[in-house]
Backbone atoms as SQL, in Angstrom:
CREATE TABLE atoms (id INTEGER PRIMARY KEY, chain TEXT, resi INTEGER, resn TEXT, atom TEXT, x REAL, y REAL, z REAL);
INSERT INTO atoms VALUES
  (1, 'A', 1, 'GLN', 'N', 31.438, -138.971, 61.405),
  (2, 'A', 1, 'GLN', 'CA', 30.184, -139.582, 61.790),
  (3, 'A', 1, 'GLN', 'C', 29.063, -138.548, 61.660),
  (4, 'A', 2, 'VAL', 'N', 27.858, -139.073, 61.498),
  (5, 'A', 2, 'VAL', 'CA', 26.708, -138.198, 61.341),
  (6, 'A', 2, 'VAL', 'C', 26.437, -137.466, 62.651),
  (7, 'A', 3, 'GLN', 'N', 26.270, -136.168, 62.545),
  (8, 'A', 3, 'GLN', 'CA', 25.902, -135.362, 63.708),
  (9, 'A', 3, 'GLN', 'C', 24.809, -134.395, 63.323),
  (10, 'A', 4, 'LEU', 'N', 23.837, -134.272, 64.204),
  (11, 'A', 4, 'LEU', 'CA', 22.735, -133.341, 64.023),
  (12, 'A', 4, 'LEU', 'C', 22.609, -132.522, 65.297),
  (13, 'A', 5, 'MET', 'N', 22.559, -131.204, 65.162),
  (14, 'A', 5, 'MET', 'CA', 22.494, -130.344, 66.335),
  (15, 'A', 5, 'MET', 'C', 21.384, -129.321, 66.172),
  (16, 'A', 6, 'GLU', 'N', 20.356, -129.468, 67.003),
  (17, 'A', 6, 'GLU', 'CA', 19.215, -128.564, 66.960),
  (18, 'A', 6, 'GLU', 'C', 19.456, -127.331, 67.825),
  (19, 'A', 7, 'SER', 'N', 18.805, -126.254, 67.461),
  (20, 'A', 7, 'SER', 'CA', 18.827, -125.028, 68.252),
  (21, 'A', 7, 'SER', 'C', 17.576, -124.235, 67.943),
  (22, 'A', 8, 'GLY', 'N', 17.299, -123.231, 68.788),
  (23, 'A', 8, 'GLY', 'CA', 16.198, -122.320, 68.519),
  (24, 'A', 8, 'GLY', 'C', 14.963, -122.515, 69.372),
  (25, 'A', 9, 'GLY', 'N', 14.947, -123.533, 70.209),
  (26, 'A', 9, 'GLY', 'CA', 13.799, -123.731, 71.076),
  (27, 'A', 9, 'GLY', 'C', 13.709, -122.659, 72.154),
  (28, 'A', 10, 'GLY', 'N', 12.602, -122.673, 72.886),
  (29, 'A', 10, 'GLY', 'CA', 12.424, -121.719, 73.962),
  (30, 'A', 10, 'GLY', 'C', 10.992, -121.648, 74.417),
  (31, 'A', 11, 'LEU', 'N', 10.716, -120.623, 75.226),
  (32, 'A', 11, 'LEU', 'CA', 9.378, -120.386, 75.773),
  (33, 'A', 11, 'LEU', 'C', 8.718, -119.266, 74.984),
  (34, 'A', 12, 'VAL', 'N', 7.502, -119.514, 74.536),
  (35, 'A', 12, 'VAL', 'CA', 6.777, -118.513, 73.754),
  (36, 'A', 12, 'VAL', 'C', 5.303, -118.568, 74.135),
  (37, 'A', 13, 'HIS', 'N', 4.631, -117.436, 74.024),
  (38, 'A', 13, 'HIS', 'CA', 3.195, -117.398, 74.290),
  (39, 'A', 13, 'HIS', 'C', 2.425, -117.962, 73.099),
  (40, 'A', 14, 'ALA', 'N', 1.244, -118.442, 73.368),
  (41, 'A', 14, 'ALA', 'CA', 0.383, -118.929, 72.289),
  (42, 'A', 14, 'ALA', 'C', 0.199, -117.833, 71.244),
  (43, 'A', 15, 'GLY', 'N', 0.273, -118.238, 69.985),
  (44, 'A', 15, 'GLY', 'CA', 0.184, -117.282, 68.890),
  (45, 'A', 15, 'GLY', 'C', 1.527, -116.778, 68.409),
  (46, 'A', 16, 'GLY', 'N', 2.560, -117.065, 69.172),
  (47, 'A', 16, 'GLY', 'CA', 3.896, -116.607, 68.821),
  (48, 'A', 16, 'GLY', 'C', 4.583, -117.497, 67.805),
  (49, 'A', 17, 'SER', 'N', 5.847, -117.158, 67.517),
  (50, 'A', 17, 'SER', 'CA', 6.614, -117.875, 66.509),
  (51, 'A', 17, 'SER', 'C', 7.997, -118.239, 67.034),
  (52, 'A', 18, 'LEU', 'N', 8.537, -119.303, 66.481),
  (53, 'A', 18, 'LEU', 'CA', 9.918, -119.712, 66.717),
  (54, 'A', 18, 'LEU', 'C', 10.459, -120.297, 65.427),
  (55, 'A', 19, 'ARG', 'N', 11.774, -120.195, 65.258),
  (56, 'A', 19, 'ARG', 'CA', 12.423, -120.890, 64.158),
  (57, 'A', 19, 'ARG', 'C', 13.488, -121.813, 64.715),
  (58, 'A', 20, 'LEU', 'N', 13.325, -123.090, 64.423),
  (59, 'A', 20, 'LEU', 'CA', 14.302, -124.089, 64.818),
  (60, 'A', 20, 'LEU', 'C', 15.302, -124.305, 63.687),
  (61, 'A', 21, 'SER', 'N', 16.535, -124.601, 64.082),
  (62, 'A', 21, 'SER', 'CA', 17.583, -124.920, 63.119),
  (63, 'A', 21, 'SER', 'C', 18.205, -126.253, 63.487),
  (64, 'A', 22, 'CYS', 'N', 18.673, -126.952, 62.480),
  (65, 'A', 22, 'CYS', 'CA', 19.396, -128.207, 62.694),
  (66, 'A', 22, 'CYS', 'C', 20.620, -128.194, 61.792),
  (67, 'A', 23, 'ALA', 'N', 21.782, -128.099, 62.405),
  (68, 'A', 23, 'ALA', 'CA', 23.041, -128.126, 61.661),
  (69, 'A', 23, 'ALA', 'C', 23.513, -129.567, 61.546),
  (70, 'A', 24, 'ALA', 'N', 23.800, -129.985, 60.316),
  (71, 'A', 24, 'ALA', 'CA', 24.156, -131.373, 60.047),
  (72, 'A', 24, 'ALA', 'C', 25.591, -131.489, 59.562),
  (73, 'A', 25, 'SER', 'N', 26.205, -132.622, 59.855),
  (74, 'A', 25, 'SER', 'CA', 27.555, -132.914, 59.367),
  (75, 'A', 25, 'SER', 'C', 27.756, -134.411, 59.306),
  (76, 'A', 26, 'GLY', 'N', 28.798, -134.825, 58.569),
  (77, 'A', 26, 'GLY', 'CA', 29.141, -136.232, 58.508),
  (78, 'A', 26, 'GLY', 'C', 28.516, -136.999, 57.366),
  (79, 'A', 27, 'PHE', 'N', 27.778, -136.328, 56.505),
  (80, 'A', 27, 'PHE', 'CA', 27.192, -136.976, 55.330),
  (81, 'A', 27, 'PHE', 'C', 26.951, -135.893, 54.283),
  (82, 'A', 28, 'VAL', 'N', 26.590, -136.327, 53.083),
  (83, 'A', 28, 'VAL', 'CA', 26.341, -135.372, 51.998),
  (84, 'A', 28, 'VAL', 'C', 24.921, -134.856, 52.158),
  (85, 'A', 29, 'PHE', 'N', 24.818, -133.713, 52.803),
  (86, 'A', 29, 'PHE', 'CA', 23.525, -133.180, 53.223),
  (87, 'A', 29, 'PHE', 'C', 22.544, -133.050, 52.062),
  (88, 'A', 30, 'SER', 'N', 23.020, -132.570, 50.937),
  (89, 'A', 30, 'SER', 'CA', 22.117, -132.284, 49.816),
  (90, 'A', 30, 'SER', 'C', 21.432, -133.536, 49.280),
  (91, 'A', 31, 'ARG', 'N', 21.959, -134.696, 49.552),
  (92, 'A', 31, 'ARG', 'CA', 21.406, -135.941, 49.037),
  (93, 'A', 31, 'ARG', 'C', 20.336, -136.552, 49.940),
  (94, 'A', 32, 'ASN', 'N', 20.275, -136.069, 51.184),
  (95, 'A', 32, 'ASN', 'CA', 19.407, -136.716, 52.170),
  (96, 'A', 32, 'ASN', 'C', 18.108, -135.977, 52.394),
  (97, 'A', 33, 'ALA', 'N', 17.047, -136.759, 52.565),
  (98, 'A', 33, 'ALA', 'CA', 15.831, -136.188, 53.120),
  (99, 'A', 33, 'ALA', 'C', 16.080, -135.870, 54.590),
  (100, 'A', 34, 'MET', 'N', 15.391, -134.851, 55.081),
  (101, 'A', 34, 'MET', 'CA', 15.518, -134.438, 56.478),
  (102, 'A', 34, 'MET', 'C', 14.124, -134.316, 57.079),
  (103, 'A', 35, 'ALA', 'N', 14.041, -134.529, 58.381),
  (104, 'A', 35, 'ALA', 'CA', 12.742, -134.476, 59.039),
  (105, 'A', 35, 'ALA', 'C', 12.849, -133.838, 60.410),
  (106, 'A', 36, 'TRP', 'N', 11.734, -133.284, 60.840),
  (107, 'A', 36, 'TRP', 'CA', 11.552, -132.831, 62.215),
  (108, 'A', 36, 'TRP', 'C', 10.486, -133.701, 62.869),
  (109, 'A', 37, 'TYR', 'N', 10.823, -134.198, 64.050),
  (110, 'A', 37, 'TYR', 'CA', 9.897, -134.935, 64.888),
  (111, 'A', 37, 'TYR', 'C', 9.726, -134.166, 66.194),
  (112, 'A', 38, 'ARG', 'N', 8.712, -134.547, 66.950),
  (113, 'A', 38, 'ARG', 'CA', 8.553, -133.979, 68.290),
  (114, 'A', 38, 'ARG', 'C', 8.013, -135.040, 69.238),
  (115, 'A', 39, 'GLN', 'N', 8.309, -134.834, 70.505),
  (116, 'A', 39, 'GLN', 'CA', 7.817, -135.741, 71.538),
  (117, 'A', 39, 'GLN', 'C', 7.374, -134.929, 72.743),
  (118, 'A', 40, 'ALA', 'N', 6.081, -134.992, 73.017),
  (119, 'A', 40, 'ALA', 'CA', 5.514, -134.315, 74.177),
  (120, 'A', 40, 'ALA', 'C', 5.612, -135.245, 75.382),
  (121, 'A', 41, 'PRO', 'N', 5.584, -134.686, 76.581),
  (122, 'A', 41, 'PRO', 'CA', 5.679, -135.525, 77.796),
  (123, 'A', 41, 'PRO', 'C', 4.602, -136.607, 77.815),
  (124, 'A', 42, 'GLY', 'N', 5.021, -137.842, 78.029),
  (125, 'A', 42, 'GLY', 'CA', 4.086, -138.945, 78.122),
  (126, 'A', 42, 'GLY', 'C', 3.521, -139.430, 76.806),
  (127, 'A', 43, 'LYS', 'N', 4.031, -138.893, 75.696),
  (128, 'A', 43, 'LYS', 'CA', 3.506, -139.281, 74.380),
  (129, 'A', 43, 'LYS', 'C', 4.619, -139.845, 73.505),
  (130, 'A', 44, 'GLN', 'N', 4.197, -140.516, 72.440),
  (131, 'A', 44, 'GLN', 'CA', 5.167, -141.073, 71.497),
  (132, 'A', 44, 'GLN', 'C', 5.723, -139.975, 70.595),
  (133, 'A', 45, 'ARG', 'N', 6.933, -140.212, 70.102),
  (134, 'A', 45, 'ARG', 'CA', 7.528, -139.294, 69.144),
  (135, 'A', 45, 'ARG', 'C', 6.709, -139.330, 67.850),
  (136, 'A', 46, 'GLU', 'N', 6.484, -138.146, 67.265),
  (137, 'A', 46, 'GLU', 'CA', 5.671, -138.080, 66.051),
  (138, 'A', 46, 'GLU', 'C', 6.335, -137.217, 64.996),
  (139, 'A', 47, 'LEU', 'N', 6.098, -137.569, 63.743),
  (140, 'A', 47, 'LEU', 'CA', 6.662, -136.818, 62.620),
  (141, 'A', 47, 'LEU', 'C', 5.909, -135.502, 62.464),
  (142, 'A', 48, 'VAL', 'N', 6.657, -134.418, 62.350),
  (143, 'A', 48, 'VAL', 'CA', 6.056, -133.101, 62.185),
  (144, 'A', 48, 'VAL', 'C', 6.134, -132.636, 60.738),
  (145, 'A', 49, 'ALA', 'N', 7.330, -132.739, 60.155),
  (146, 'A', 49, 'ALA', 'CA', 7.524, -132.254, 58.785),
  (147, 'A', 49, 'ALA', 'C', 8.711, -132.971, 58.173),
  (148, 'A', 50, 'PHE', 'N', 8.690, -133.031, 56.845),
  (149, 'A', 50, 'PHE', 'CA', 9.651, -133.837, 56.095),
  (150, 'A', 50, 'PHE', 'C', 9.991, -133.073, 54.825),
  (151, 'A', 51, 'ILE', 'N', 11.286, -133.036, 54.475),
  (152, 'A', 51, 'ILE', 'CA', 11.688, -132.387, 53.233),
  (153, 'A', 51, 'ILE', 'C', 12.645, -133.302, 52.494),
  (154, 'A', 52, 'ARG', 'N', 12.346, -133.575, 51.248),
  (155, 'A', 52, 'ARG', 'CA', 13.174, -134.451, 50.430),
  (156, 'A', 52, 'ARG', 'C', 14.375, -133.688, 49.878),
  (157, 'A', 53, 'SER', 'N', 15.292, -134.419, 49.282),
  (158, 'A', 53, 'SER', 'CA', 16.453, -133.759, 48.681),
  (159, 'A', 53, 'SER', 'C', 16.018, -132.834, 47.545),
  (160, 'A', 54, 'SER', 'N', 14.897, -133.157, 46.928),
  (161, 'A', 54, 'SER', 'CA', 14.366, -132.329, 45.840),
  (162, 'A', 54, 'SER', 'C', 13.750, -131.029, 46.339),
  (163, 'A', 55, 'GLY', 'N', 13.469, -130.978, 47.652),
  (164, 'A', 55, 'GLY', 'CA', 12.844, -129.789, 48.230),
  (165, 'A', 55, 'GLY', 'C', 11.350, -129.925, 48.465),
  (166, 'A', 56, 'THR', 'N', 10.772, -131.028, 47.995),
  (167, 'A', 56, 'THR', 'CA', 9.349, -131.230, 48.251),
  (168, 'A', 56, 'THR', 'C', 9.133, -131.575, 49.717),
  (169, 'A', 57, 'THR', 'N', 7.961, -131.217, 50.216),
  (170, 'A', 57, 'THR', 'CA', 7.707, -131.306, 51.654),
  (171, 'A', 57, 'THR', 'C', 6.398, -132.015, 51.969),
  (172, 'A', 58, 'ASN', 'N', 6.324, -132.516, 53.193),
  (173, 'A', 58, 'ASN', 'CA', 5.089, -133.064, 53.749),
  (174, 'A', 58, 'ASN', 'C', 4.971, -132.600, 55.195),
  (175, 'A', 59, 'TYR', 'N', 3.739, -132.466, 55.663),
  (176, 'A', 59, 'TYR', 'CA', 3.496, -131.978, 57.021),
  (177, 'A', 59, 'TYR', 'C', 2.451, -132.821, 57.731),
  (178, 'A', 60, 'ARG', 'N', 2.618, -132.874, 59.034),
  (179, 'A', 60, 'ARG', 'CA', 1.579, -133.431, 59.877),
  (180, 'A', 60, 'ARG', 'C', 0.345, -132.544, 59.732),
  (181, 'A', 61, 'TYR', 'N', -0.832, -133.145, 59.707),
  (182, 'A', 61, 'TYR', 'CA', -2.052, -132.384, 59.452),
  (183, 'A', 61, 'TYR', 'C', -2.227, -131.242, 60.442),
  (184, 'A', 62, 'SER', 'N', -1.883, -131.466, 61.694),
  (185, 'A', 62, 'SER', 'CA', -2.148, -130.464, 62.736),
  (186, 'A', 62, 'SER', 'C', -1.252, -129.235, 62.624),
  (187, 'A', 63, 'VAL', 'N', -0.188, -129.297, 61.816),
  (188, 'A', 63, 'VAL', 'CA', 0.707, -128.148, 61.696),
  (189, 'A', 63, 'VAL', 'C', 0.645, -127.513, 60.312),
  (190, 'A', 64, 'LYS', 'N', -0.091, -128.101, 59.400),
  (191, 'A', 64, 'LYS', 'CA', -0.200, -127.549, 58.047),
  (192, 'A', 64, 'LYS', 'C', -0.708, -126.123, 58.078),
  (193, 'A', 65, 'GLY', 'N', -0.038, -125.264, 57.321),
  (194, 'A', 65, 'GLY', 'CA', -0.426, -123.866, 57.275),
  (195, 'A', 65, 'GLY', 'C', 0.192, -123.024, 58.380),
  (196, 'A', 66, 'ARG', 'N', 0.791, -123.674, 59.380),
  (197, 'A', 66, 'ARG', 'CA', 1.425, -122.946, 60.487),
  (198, 'A', 66, 'ARG', 'C', 2.941, -123.142, 60.493),
  (199, 'A', 67, 'PHE', 'N', 3.393, -124.325, 60.129),
  (200, 'A', 67, 'PHE', 'CA', 4.819, -124.646, 60.154),
  (201, 'A', 67, 'PHE', 'C', 5.347, -124.745, 58.723),
  (202, 'A', 68, 'THR', 'N', 6.608, -124.361, 58.544),
  (203, 'A', 68, 'THR', 'CA', 7.267, -124.491, 57.247),
  (204, 'A', 68, 'THR', 'C', 8.655, -125.084, 57.440),
  (205, 'A', 69, 'ILE', 'N', 8.915, -126.180, 56.747),
  (206, 'A', 69, 'ILE', 'CA', 10.244, -126.784, 56.767),
  (207, 'A', 69, 'ILE', 'C', 10.998, -126.312, 55.525),
  (208, 'A', 70, 'SER', 'N', 12.276, -126.023, 55.701),
  (209, 'A', 70, 'SER', 'CA', 13.100, -125.597, 54.570),
  (210, 'A', 70, 'SER', 'C', 14.522, -126.078, 54.802),
  (211, 'A', 71, 'ARG', 'N', 15.331, -125.977, 53.760),
  (212, 'A', 71, 'ARG', 'CA', 16.714, -126.419, 53.886),
  (213, 'A', 71, 'ARG', 'C', 17.637, -125.491, 53.130),
  (214, 'A', 72, 'ASP', 'N', 18.855, -125.375, 53.639),
  (215, 'A', 72, 'ASP', 'CA', 19.921, -124.615, 52.981),
  (216, 'A', 72, 'ASP', 'C', 21.073, -125.590, 52.781),
  (217, 'A', 73, 'ASN', 'N', 21.195, -126.122, 51.583),
  (218, 'A', 73, 'ASN', 'CA', 22.225, -127.132, 51.330),
  (219, 'A', 73, 'ASN', 'C', 23.632, -126.561, 51.458),
  (220, 'A', 74, 'ALA', 'N', 23.798, -125.286, 51.161),
  (221, 'A', 74, 'ALA', 'CA', 25.116, -124.664, 51.286),
  (222, 'A', 74, 'ALA', 'C', 25.579, -124.614, 52.741),
  (223, 'A', 75, 'LYS', 'N', 24.613, -124.540, 53.659),
  (224, 'A', 75, 'LYS', 'CA', 24.935, -124.473, 55.089),
  (225, 'A', 75, 'LYS', 'C', 24.695, -125.806, 55.798),
  (226, 'A', 76, 'SER', 'N', 24.256, -126.816, 55.041),
  (227, 'A', 76, 'SER', 'CA', 23.938, -128.131, 55.641),
  (228, 'A', 76, 'SER', 'C', 23.016, -127.966, 56.845),
  (229, 'A', 77, 'THR', 'N', 21.983, -127.183, 56.645),
  (230, 'A', 77, 'THR', 'CA', 21.070, -126.857, 57.743),
  (231, 'A', 77, 'THR', 'C', 19.615, -126.992, 57.283),
  (232, 'A', 78, 'VAL', 'N', 18.804, -127.543, 58.151),
  (233, 'A', 78, 'VAL', 'CA', 17.371, -127.615, 57.920),
  (234, 'A', 78, 'VAL', 'C', 16.676, -126.775, 58.991),
  (235, 'A', 79, 'TYR', 'N', 15.609, -126.123, 58.586),
  (236, 'A', 79, 'TYR', 'CA', 14.892, -125.201, 59.467),
  (237, 'A', 79, 'TYR', 'C', 13.442, -125.644, 59.645),
  (238, 'A', 80, 'LEU', 'N', 12.864, -125.204, 60.751),
  (239, 'A', 80, 'LEU', 'CA', 11.426, -125.364, 60.949),
  (240, 'A', 80, 'LEU', 'C', 10.902, -124.035, 61.478),
  (241, 'A', 81, 'GLN', 'N', 10.208, -123.312, 60.613),
  (242, 'A', 81, 'GLN', 'CA', 9.569, -122.064, 61.015),
  (243, 'A', 81, 'GLN', 'C', 8.197, -122.408, 61.577),
  (244, 'A', 82, 'MET', 'N', 7.966, -122.008, 62.813),
  (245, 'A', 82, 'MET', 'CA', 6.724, -122.346, 63.487),
  (246, 'A', 82, 'MET', 'C', 5.981, -121.063, 63.844),
  (247, 'A', 83, 'ASN', 'N', 4.817, -120.883, 63.252),
  (248, 'A', 83, 'ASN', 'CA', 3.979, -119.712, 63.502),
  (249, 'A', 83, 'ASN', 'C', 2.679, -120.130, 64.168),
  (250, 'A', 84, 'SER', 'N', 1.994, -119.148, 64.731),
  (251, 'A', 84, 'SER', 'CA', 0.687, -119.404, 65.376),
  (252, 'A', 84, 'SER', 'C', 0.780, -120.591, 66.326),
  (253, 'A', 85, 'LEU', 'N', 1.787, -120.583, 67.158),
  (254, 'A', 85, 'LEU', 'CA', 2.027, -121.719, 68.058),
  (255, 'A', 85, 'LEU', 'C', 0.892, -121.877, 69.063),
  (256, 'A', 86, 'LYS', 'N', 0.629, -123.135, 69.387),
  (257, 'A', 86, 'LYS', 'CA', -0.428, -123.502, 70.324),
  (258, 'A', 86, 'LYS', 'C', 0.186, -124.269, 71.503),
  (259, 'A', 87, 'PRO', 'N', -0.474, -124.256, 72.649),
  (260, 'A', 87, 'PRO', 'CA', 0.061, -125.029, 73.784),
  (261, 'A', 87, 'PRO', 'C', 0.303, -126.498, 73.446),
  (262, 'A', 88, 'GLU', 'N', -0.511, -127.057, 72.578),
  (263, 'A', 88, 'GLU', 'CA', -0.340, -128.467, 72.206),
  (264, 'A', 88, 'GLU', 'C', 0.881, -128.711, 71.324),
  (265, 'A', 89, 'ASP', 'N', 1.578, -127.648, 70.900),
  (266, 'A', 89, 'ASP', 'CA', 2.833, -127.795, 70.180),
  (267, 'A', 89, 'ASP', 'C', 4.010, -127.978, 71.132),
  (268, 'A', 90, 'THR', 'N', 3.767, -127.843, 72.431),
  (269, 'A', 90, 'THR', 'CA', 4.828, -128.010, 73.419),
  (270, 'A', 90, 'THR', 'C', 5.410, -129.414, 73.348),
  (271, 'A', 91, 'ALA', 'N', 6.725, -129.490, 73.168),
  (272, 'A', 91, 'ALA', 'CA', 7.403, -130.777, 73.007),
  (273, 'A', 91, 'ALA', 'C', 8.901, -130.541, 72.860),
  (274, 'A', 92, 'VAL', 'N', 9.647, -131.622, 72.914),
  (275, 'A', 92, 'VAL', 'CA', 11.037, -131.595, 72.479),
  (276, 'A', 92, 'VAL', 'C', 11.035, -131.909, 70.988),
  (277, 'A', 93, 'TYR', 'N', 11.678, -131.063, 70.224),
  (278, 'A', 93, 'TYR', 'CA', 11.728, -131.211, 68.767),
  (279, 'A', 93, 'TYR', 'C', 13.093, -131.788, 68.371),
  (280, 'A', 94, 'TYR', 'N', 13.043, -132.821, 67.531),
  (281, 'A', 94, 'TYR', 'CA', 14.233, -133.533, 67.106),
  (282, 'A', 94, 'TYR', 'C', 14.398, -133.460, 65.591),
  (283, 'A', 95, 'CYS', 'N', 15.640, -133.338, 65.173),
  (284, 'A', 95, 'CYS', 'CA', 16.018, -133.412, 63.773),
  (285, 'A', 95, 'CYS', 'C', 16.372, -134.868, 63.456),
  (286, 'A', 96, 'ASN', 'N', 16.076, -135.297, 62.243),
  (287, 'A', 96, 'ASN', 'CA', 16.289, -136.698, 61.883),
  (288, 'A', 96, 'ASN', 'C', 16.731, -136.822, 60.437),
  (289, 'A', 97, 'THR', 'N', 17.602, -137.782, 60.176),
  (290, 'A', 97, 'THR', 'CA', 17.901, -138.193, 58.820),
  (291, 'A', 97, 'THR', 'C', 18.208, -139.681, 58.818),
  (292, 'A', 98, 'ASN', 'N', 18.110, -140.281, 57.650),
  (293, 'A', 98, 'ASN', 'CA', 18.472, -141.678, 57.470),
  (294, 'A', 98, 'ASN', 'C', 19.660, -141.743, 56.529),
  (295, 'A', 99, 'GLU', 'N', 20.725, -142.330, 57.006),
  (296, 'A', 99, 'GLU', 'CA', 21.956, -142.418, 56.229),
  (297, 'A', 99, 'GLU', 'C', 22.404, -143.872, 56.200),
  (298, 'A', 100, 'ALA', 'N', 22.531, -144.431, 55.013),
  (299, 'A', 100, 'ALA', 'CA', 22.964, -145.826, 54.847),
  (300, 'A', 100, 'ALA', 'C', 22.096, -146.783, 55.654),
  (301, 'A', 101, 'GLY', 'N', 20.795, -146.513, 55.681),
  (302, 'A', 101, 'GLY', 'CA', 19.873, -147.422, 56.339),
  (303, 'A', 101, 'GLY', 'C', 19.725, -147.241, 57.833),
  (304, 'A', 102, 'LEU', 'N', 20.431, -146.265, 58.390),
  (305, 'A', 102, 'LEU', 'CA', 20.348, -146.027, 59.832),
  (306, 'A', 102, 'LEU', 'C', 19.721, -144.665, 60.106),
  (307, 'A', 103, 'ASP', 'N', 18.887, -144.625, 61.130),
  (308, 'A', 103, 'ASP', 'CA', 18.281, -143.364, 61.551),
  (309, 'A', 103, 'ASP', 'C', 19.219, -142.649, 62.520),
  (310, 'A', 104, 'TYR', 'N', 19.372, -141.348, 62.301),
  (311, 'A', 104, 'TYR', 'CA', 20.181, -140.527, 63.189),
  (312, 'A', 104, 'TYR', 'C', 19.315, -139.401, 63.759),
  (313, 'A', 105, 'TRP', 'N', 19.597, -139.071, 65.025),
  (314, 'A', 105, 'TRP', 'CA', 18.813, -138.073, 65.742),
  (315, 'A', 105, 'TRP', 'C', 19.730, -137.075, 66.419),
  (316, 'A', 106, 'GLY', 'N', 19.258, -135.829, 66.512),
  (317, 'A', 106, 'GLY', 'CA', 19.919, -134.881, 67.363),
  (318, 'A', 106, 'GLY', 'C', 19.461, -135.071, 68.797),
  (319, 'A', 107, 'LYS', 'N', 19.974, -134.216, 69.691),
  (320, 'A', 107, 'LYS', 'CA', 19.610, -134.328, 71.105),
  (321, 'A', 107, 'LYS', 'C', 18.292, -133.635, 71.413),
  (322, 'A', 108, 'GLY', 'N', 17.828, -132.824, 70.484),
  (323, 'A', 108, 'GLY', 'CA', 16.529, -132.181, 70.656),
  (324, 'A', 108, 'GLY', 'C', 16.618, -130.780, 71.227),
  (325, 'A', 109, 'THR', 'N', 15.565, -130.019, 70.978),
  (326, 'A', 109, 'THR', 'CA', 15.441, -128.677, 71.542),
  (327, 'A', 109, 'THR', 'C', 14.014, -128.508, 72.047),
  (328, 'A', 110, 'LEU', 'N', 13.882, -127.972, 73.251),
  (329, 'A', 110, 'LEU', 'CA', 12.585, -127.888, 73.909),
  (330, 'A', 110, 'LEU', 'C', 11.832, -126.640, 73.473),
  (331, 'A', 111, 'VAL', 'N', 10.607, -126.849, 73.068),
  (332, 'A', 111, 'VAL', 'CA', 9.687, -125.756, 72.739),
  (333, 'A', 111, 'VAL', 'C', 8.541, -125.802, 73.735),
  (334, 'A', 112, 'THR', 'N', 8.327, -124.701, 74.434),
  (335, 'A', 112, 'THR', 'CA', 7.243, -124.601, 75.406),
  (336, 'A', 112, 'THR', 'C', 6.344, -123.440, 75.013),
  (337, 'A', 113, 'VAL', 'N', 5.064, -123.741, 74.820),
  (338, 'A', 113, 'VAL', 'CA', 4.097, -122.716, 74.418),
  (339, 'A', 113, 'VAL', 'C', 3.121, -122.519, 75.576),
  (340, 'A', 114, 'SER', 'N', 3.117, -121.332, 76.128),
  (341, 'A', 114, 'SER', 'CA', 2.233, -121.043, 77.253),
  (342, 'A', 114, 'SER', 'C', 0.906, -120.477, 76.749),
  (343, 'A', 115, 'SER', 'N', -0.142, -120.780, 77.511),
  (344, 'A', 115, 'SER', 'CA', -1.488, -120.321, 77.103),
  (345, 'A', 115, 'SER', 'C', -1.798, -118.967, 77.687);
């Protein structure tokens, strides 16, 4: 079965950096697009970054130039490098993929950015 496991969250000061990882299993990773979403307290879940199987990427406007999504198909892992973090980036970050028409989510990893 599809499994996604995020790691790398934590507490960081504004201006700092974190790298999130999502280890995937249960499907042919290299064929799937992968995404990072986030959900702040009291807000809806929102798309942060997206990477296609080809390696092309898209970003939420507010993170462009600060965040980088990448993938390692040999390790079945997708990453989110987050630089110049801001307090408004505080959220639970989730890994996502769509397999056979179904959306799959990890349990999330909490990122807290202090001012």
